[in-house]
C-alpha cells in the first residue's frame, strides 16, 4: 500500500522524469491545484518513487486501465477491458461542473489504474485522486505530450484488427484446373500478396475502418485518450513480457462505444442528421463567429440565463433512460402549463433574467480578478432569488412537483438577505464605478477612512507646501514651481528648467538635493496614501470574500436549480406555443405515435400533414421453415420491429423518419427532465441508442468515399444496437451499382430480422421496390410493416387517377403500368399502408423543371428496362435496309427455334444441316 501511495504522488515514469529533469531550471508540476518546484535535491527521490510505480502495477494482469481527458468543459474517456480484450471509448461530450459523466464512468468500469494529462482541469485531477485513493487504485498524471489527438490517431491506426480484413475467396475456375503454380505475373503477385501484408494497404484498410469505431474529426479528445491508453499498455506489456512488439503486439480485438447508464447514446452523425444542433456562420466573411440556426435546440431554447442555456444543450446531448424520472419531470412541465399558473410563471421568468453565471463569478472572486460588476451580479442574485422563492409558493398544483419543492428549500431567504446586506453595506458602488476598482464604503474601517480624508484633502496640503517652498527659493532661480503627488513615486517638487542650463547638467539651489527636505518630511508623515488605501481595501474585500464563501455551496446549488427551472419554463412555453402534448412512457420497447409532427419542418411550411407511426422492438423472427404456410401481413394492425416507407421522390419520407427520432428525443430529453412532444398522443418506450444513416458528410480530409461513409454508419449501428435502440436508414445502398445496393439492403434486412427478440426498432425509406419480389424477400412472408407516402396523379384532362402507390403488390397485374410523363404529381404527404410500386421519378423530374424531351426519353428507357427489352435501344440508328435484314434474320431464328428436335425419330428423318441450308438458300433467293 505504501508503494501505491507513493505512485499516486508522482504520475511520471522514470524515462519521462529523466527527460523532464535534464534542464537546469526546476520543473513546475501542477498537483491538486498547487504549483510546486522540483529542485535538484529532489530528483533522485522522485526517480526512485517513479521506479516503484512499475513494481506496484504488478504488470497489470487482469487490471482495467482508464484514461480521462477534460478540457474547457468537454470530456472523453477510454478504458481497456483485459478479459474481453476490448477498448471502450466515450466520444467527446459536454461535462457538468459536478463531473457527472466521469463519476458514471468510474462507477461502471471500476478501473484499477487511471491516467490523465498534466494539463487537465485541477478539479478533475482532485476528483480522480480522491476516487482512486478511496478504492486503493493507482492514479497517474501523464505528460501532456501523450494526450495529443494526431498521435492518438496514429496509435489507433496501428491496431492489427483494423488493418487485417477477413479474406474472402471466390473460386471462379473449374475443379479440374491446376492452380498449384502461377501462370502469369499477375497471379504470382496475387499469391505473394496473400502471404504477406502490404504496409501501405494495411494502413489504408485501417484508415477506412477506423470511422466504424470512433469519430476522428469530431472527437479529438477521444483520439488523445485512446493514444495515451495504447502507449501505457505497450509500456506495461514490454516491461512485463520483455517483448517490444509495439502496438501490433497488443491483444485488442475490438473498439466499442461506451454506454453510460441512465443516458441515451446519440453519436455525432445522428445529432447532425436529425438537426438537433445547427451552427450557422456569421454573415460577414471577416467574422468567425457562429449562431444557432434552425434546430431542435433553437426552437426549445427560450431560456433567460446562461446556466439554463448550457444545461439545455447538455440535456439534448444526454437524454434520460429512467421511466420514473421522466414521468416525474413531465409533472413539472404540466404544472407550469396550467392556465392559472401562467402569470406567476411569467413573473418568475422575468426575475430569472437577473440571475447571471454565479459559479463563474465565484471562481473569479476566488482568483482575485473580480471587478465591481461581479459583486453586483452576486448581490442581484440574492434579490431576484428571494422574489422567485415567494413566487413559487403561489403556483397551483405544485405539491407533487419535485423541482419546486427542492428549489423552495434551497432558496434560503434569510441567508441570502444577509449575504446581500453584507455585500451592499461593504462596497461603494458609485466610487467603484468612478475608480475602476472595488472600493469600500465609509464607516467600515476607521483607519481607511482617515487615509481617505487625508488623500481627498491632499490638494490643499500640496498648495500650502508649494507656497512655503516658493518663498525659500531665490527669485532668479525659477519664476514658478509645483508640488505634486505621484502614487508610484511619492511627493515631488517640479520646477521648469531655464534655457541657460546645459542639457547634461542640472543646477540645484544651495541646500537642495534631488529630493528636498520638505518632500522627505511629507513621505515620513503622510506616506504613500494611494497604495495604502488600495491595500487596505483589498484586505477588507478579502475578508468580505471569506464571508461570502461560507454561502458558496448553497448559492451554487440554488443556481443549478434555477437553471433547471429556467429550462422547464422554456419547455412549457414551447409546448404551449406549438401545441405539444404529454407522452405516455412505458417500459416496453414501443414507438406508438398518433398524428405526429416534425418539430422543425412544421415551422417552415404553411400546412403540415400529421402522420401515425407504430413500431414494436424485438418483433417476430424471420424463419421460413416455421412460416411456410403462414401469411404474415405486413400491413396488419400488429406492428413489427421494422417499418419500411416507400413512395415518390420528394414525398416526405425523410421527414417521416426524422420526426420519429426527434419525438423520442424530446420525450427523454435531459438528465432529470423531459418535455412534451409534437403529437396528438404518443406511447413511447425508453430508447437507449439512436443510430442514423440519413446524411453523408464528405470531406477531402477523409480517406473514404460517400458510399464508404454510409457503410461506416450502418456498420456502427448494427454492431451497437440493442432491442431498445432506434435505427433510421434513409436510401441505404444507393451509392453503388443498383444490383449491389439491393443486395446490401437485403442483407441488412435479413440480419436485423434474424436477430429475433433482439431486433431494434428500425424505420427505413427506400426505392428498392424490386427487393420485395417473391424471389428475394416476399413481403407476405417477412414480419415487416410496409407504408407509403400517398400522391395524386392528375392527367391532362384534369381528372384524378388512382395512384399505384395504394395498390397491393401483384407481379402479374397488368393495371400497374407507368404513368404518362405529362401527368402532374401532387404530394399528399400522408402515410398509408402498403408498398409503393413506383417512385414516379419522371413526374418528379418534370415537376422540378427538367426539359420535356429529357423526361420522355427517361420514361421510355425505364419502360424498356422494366420489360427487359433494353436491346431495343441498339436498333434505333439502323436504316431501312439494315432493319429488313434484321427482320429476316429474326424470322429464320424463329423458324429454327420452332422445330421439334426432341424426338429420336424426328432426328433420324430430318437432316438438320441440309434443312438449314435450304432455308438460307430460299432466303437469299427471295432477297
Coordinates of N, CA, C and O in Angstrom, one line a residue, residues 461-474 477-486 489-497 501 506-509 511-523:
X461 N -3.0 70.7 0.9 CA -1.7 70.4 1.6 C -0.6 70.7 0.6 O 0.4 71.4 0.9
X462 N -0.7 70.2 -0.6 CA 0.3 70.4 -1.6 C 0.4 71.9 -2.0 O 1.5 72.4 -2.2
X463 N -0.7 72.6 -2.0 CA -0.7 74.1 -2.4 C 0.1 74.8 -1.2 O 0.9 75.8 -1.5
X464 N -0.2 74.5 0.0 CA 0.5 75.2 1.1 C 1.9 74.9 1.1 O 2.8 75.8 1.3
X465 N 2.3 73.7 0.9 CA 3.8 73.4 0.8 C 4.4 74.1 -0.3 O 5.6 74.6 -0.2
X466 N 3.8 74.2 -1.5 CA 4.4 74.8 -2.6 C 4.6 76.3 -2.3 O 5.6 76.9 -2.8
X467 N 3.6 77.0 -1.6 CA 3.8 78.4 -1.3 C 5.0 78.6 -0.3 O 5.8 79.5 -0.5
X468 N 5.1 77.7 0.7 CA 6.3 77.8 1.6 C 7.6 77.6 0.8 O 8.6 78.3 1.1
X469 N 7.7 76.7 -0.1 CA 8.9 76.4 -0.8 C 9.2 77.6 -1.7 O 10.4 78.0 -1.9
X470 N 8.2 78.2 -2.3 CA 8.4 79.3 -3.2 C 9.1 80.5 -2.5 O 9.9 81.2 -3.1
X471 N 8.7 80.7 -1.2 CA 9.3 81.8 -0.5 C 10.8 81.6 -0.2 O 11.6 82.5 -0.1
X472 N 11.2 80.3 -0.2 CA 12.6 80.0 0.2 C 13.5 79.9 -1.0 O 14.7 79.8 -0.9
X473 N 12.9 79.8 -2.2 CA 13.7 79.7 -3.4 C 14.0 81.0 -4.0 O 13.2 81.9 -4.1
X474 N 15.3 81.3 -4.4 CA 15.7 82.6 -5.0 C 14.8 82.9 -6.2 O 14.5 82.0 -7.0
X477 N 16.2 82.0 -9.5 CA 16.4 80.6 -9.8 C 15.3 80.1 -10.7 O 15.5 79.4 -11.7
X478 N 14.1 80.3 -10.3 CA 13.0 79.9 -11.1 C 11.8 80.8 -10.8 O 11.6 81.2 -9.7
X479 N 11.0 81.1 -11.8 CA 9.9 82.0 -11.5 C 8.7 81.3 -10.9 O 7.8 81.9 -10.3
X480 N 8.6 79.9 -11.1 CA 7.4 79.2 -10.5 C 7.8 77.8 -10.2 O 8.8 77.3 -10.7
X481 N 7.0 77.1 -9.4 CA 7.2 75.7 -9.0 C 5.9 75.1 -8.6 O 5.0 75.8 -8.3
X482 N 5.8 73.8 -8.7 CA 4.6 73.0 -8.3 C 5.1 71.8 -7.4 O 6.2 71.3 -7.5
X483 N 4.2 71.5 -6.4 CA 4.4 70.3 -5.6 C 3.3 69.3 -6.0 O 2.1 69.7 -5.9
X484 N 3.7 68.1 -6.5 CA 2.8 67.1 -7.0 C 2.9 65.8 -6.2 O 4.0 65.6 -5.5
X485 N 1.9 65.0 -6.3 CA 2.0 63.7 -5.7 C 1.7 62.6 -6.8 O 0.6 62.6 -7.4
X486 N 2.7 61.7 -7.0 CA 2.5 60.5 -7.8 C 2.5 59.3 -6.9 O 3.5 59.0 -6.2
X489 N 5.6 57.3 -7.2 CA 6.9 57.9 -6.9 C 6.9 58.5 -5.5 O 7.9 58.4 -4.8
X490 N 5.9 59.2 -5.2 CA 5.8 60.0 -4.0 C 5.6 61.4 -4.2 O 5.0 61.8 -5.2
X491 N 6.1 62.3 -3.3 CA 5.9 63.7 -3.3 C 7.1 64.4 -4.0 O 8.3 64.1 -3.7
X492 N 6.9 65.2 -5.0 CA 7.9 65.8 -5.8 C 7.7 67.3 -6.0 O 6.6 67.8 -6.0
X493 N 8.8 68.1 -6.1 CA 8.8 69.5 -6.4 C 9.2 69.6 -7.9 O 10.3 69.2 -8.3
X494 N 8.3 70.2 -8.7 CA 8.5 70.3 -10.1 C 8.8 71.8 -10.4 O 8.0 72.6 -10.1
X495 N 10.0 72.0 -11.0 CA 10.3 73.4 -11.4 C 10.7 73.4 -12.9 O 11.3 72.4 -13.4
X496 N 10.4 74.4 -13.7 CA 10.8 74.5 -15.1 C 12.3 74.7 -15.2 O 12.9 75.4 -14.4
X497 N 12.9 74.1 -16.2 CA 14.4 74.2 -16.4 C 14.7 75.4 -17.3 O 14.2 75.5 -18.4
X501 N 20.5 76.6 -18.8 CA 21.2 75.4 -18.2 C 21.7 74.5 -19.3 O 20.9 74.2 -20.2
X506 N 22.3 69.6 -14.3 CA 21.2 70.2 -13.6 C 21.8 71.0 -12.4 O 22.4 70.4 -11.5
X507 N 21.5 72.3 -12.3 CA 22.0 73.1 -11.2 C 20.9 73.2 -10.1 O 19.7 73.4 -10.4
X508 N 21.3 72.9 -8.9 CA 20.3 72.9 -7.8 C 20.6 74.1 -6.8 O 21.8 74.5 -6.7
X509 N 19.6 74.6 -6.2 CA 19.9 75.7 -5.2 C 20.7 75.2 -4.0 O 20.8 74.0 -3.8
X511 N 21.7 73.9 -0.7 CA 20.9 73.1 0.3 C 19.9 72.1 -0.3 O 19.2 71.4 0.5
X512 N 19.9 72.1 -1.6 CA 18.9 71.2 -2.2 C 19.6 69.9 -2.7 O 20.8 70.0 -3.1
X513 N 18.9 68.8 -2.7 CA 19.3 67.6 -3.3 C 18.2 67.2 -4.3 O 17.3 68.0 -4.6
X514 N 18.3 66.0 -4.8 CA 17.3 65.5 -5.8 C 15.9 65.4 -5.1 O 14.9 65.3 -5.8
X515 N 15.9 65.4 -3.8 CA 14.6 65.4 -3.1 C 14.8 66.4 -1.9 O 15.7 66.2 -1.1
X516 N 13.9 67.3 -1.8 CA 14.1 68.3 -0.8 C 13.7 67.8 0.6 O 13.1 66.7 0.7
X517 N 14.1 68.6 1.6 CA 13.7 68.2 3.0 C 12.2 68.1 3.2 O 11.7 67.3 3.9
X518 N 11.5 69.1 2.6 CA 10.1 69.1 2.7 C 9.4 67.8 2.2 O 8.5 67.2 2.8
X519 N 10.0 67.3 1.1 CA 9.5 66.1 0.5 C 9.8 64.9 1.3 O 8.9 64.0 1.5
X520 N 11.0 64.9 2.0 CA 11.3 63.8 2.9 C 10.3 63.8 4.1 O 9.8 62.8 4.5
X521 N 10.0 65.0 4.5 CA 9.1 65.1 5.7 C 7.7 64.7 5.3 O 7.0 64.0 6.1
X522 N 7.2 65.0 4.1 CA 5.9 64.5 3.7 C 5.8 63.0 3.5 O 4.9 62.3 3.9
X523 N 6.9 62.4 3.0 CA 7.0 61.0 2.9 C 7.0 60.3 4.2 O 6.4 59.2 4.4

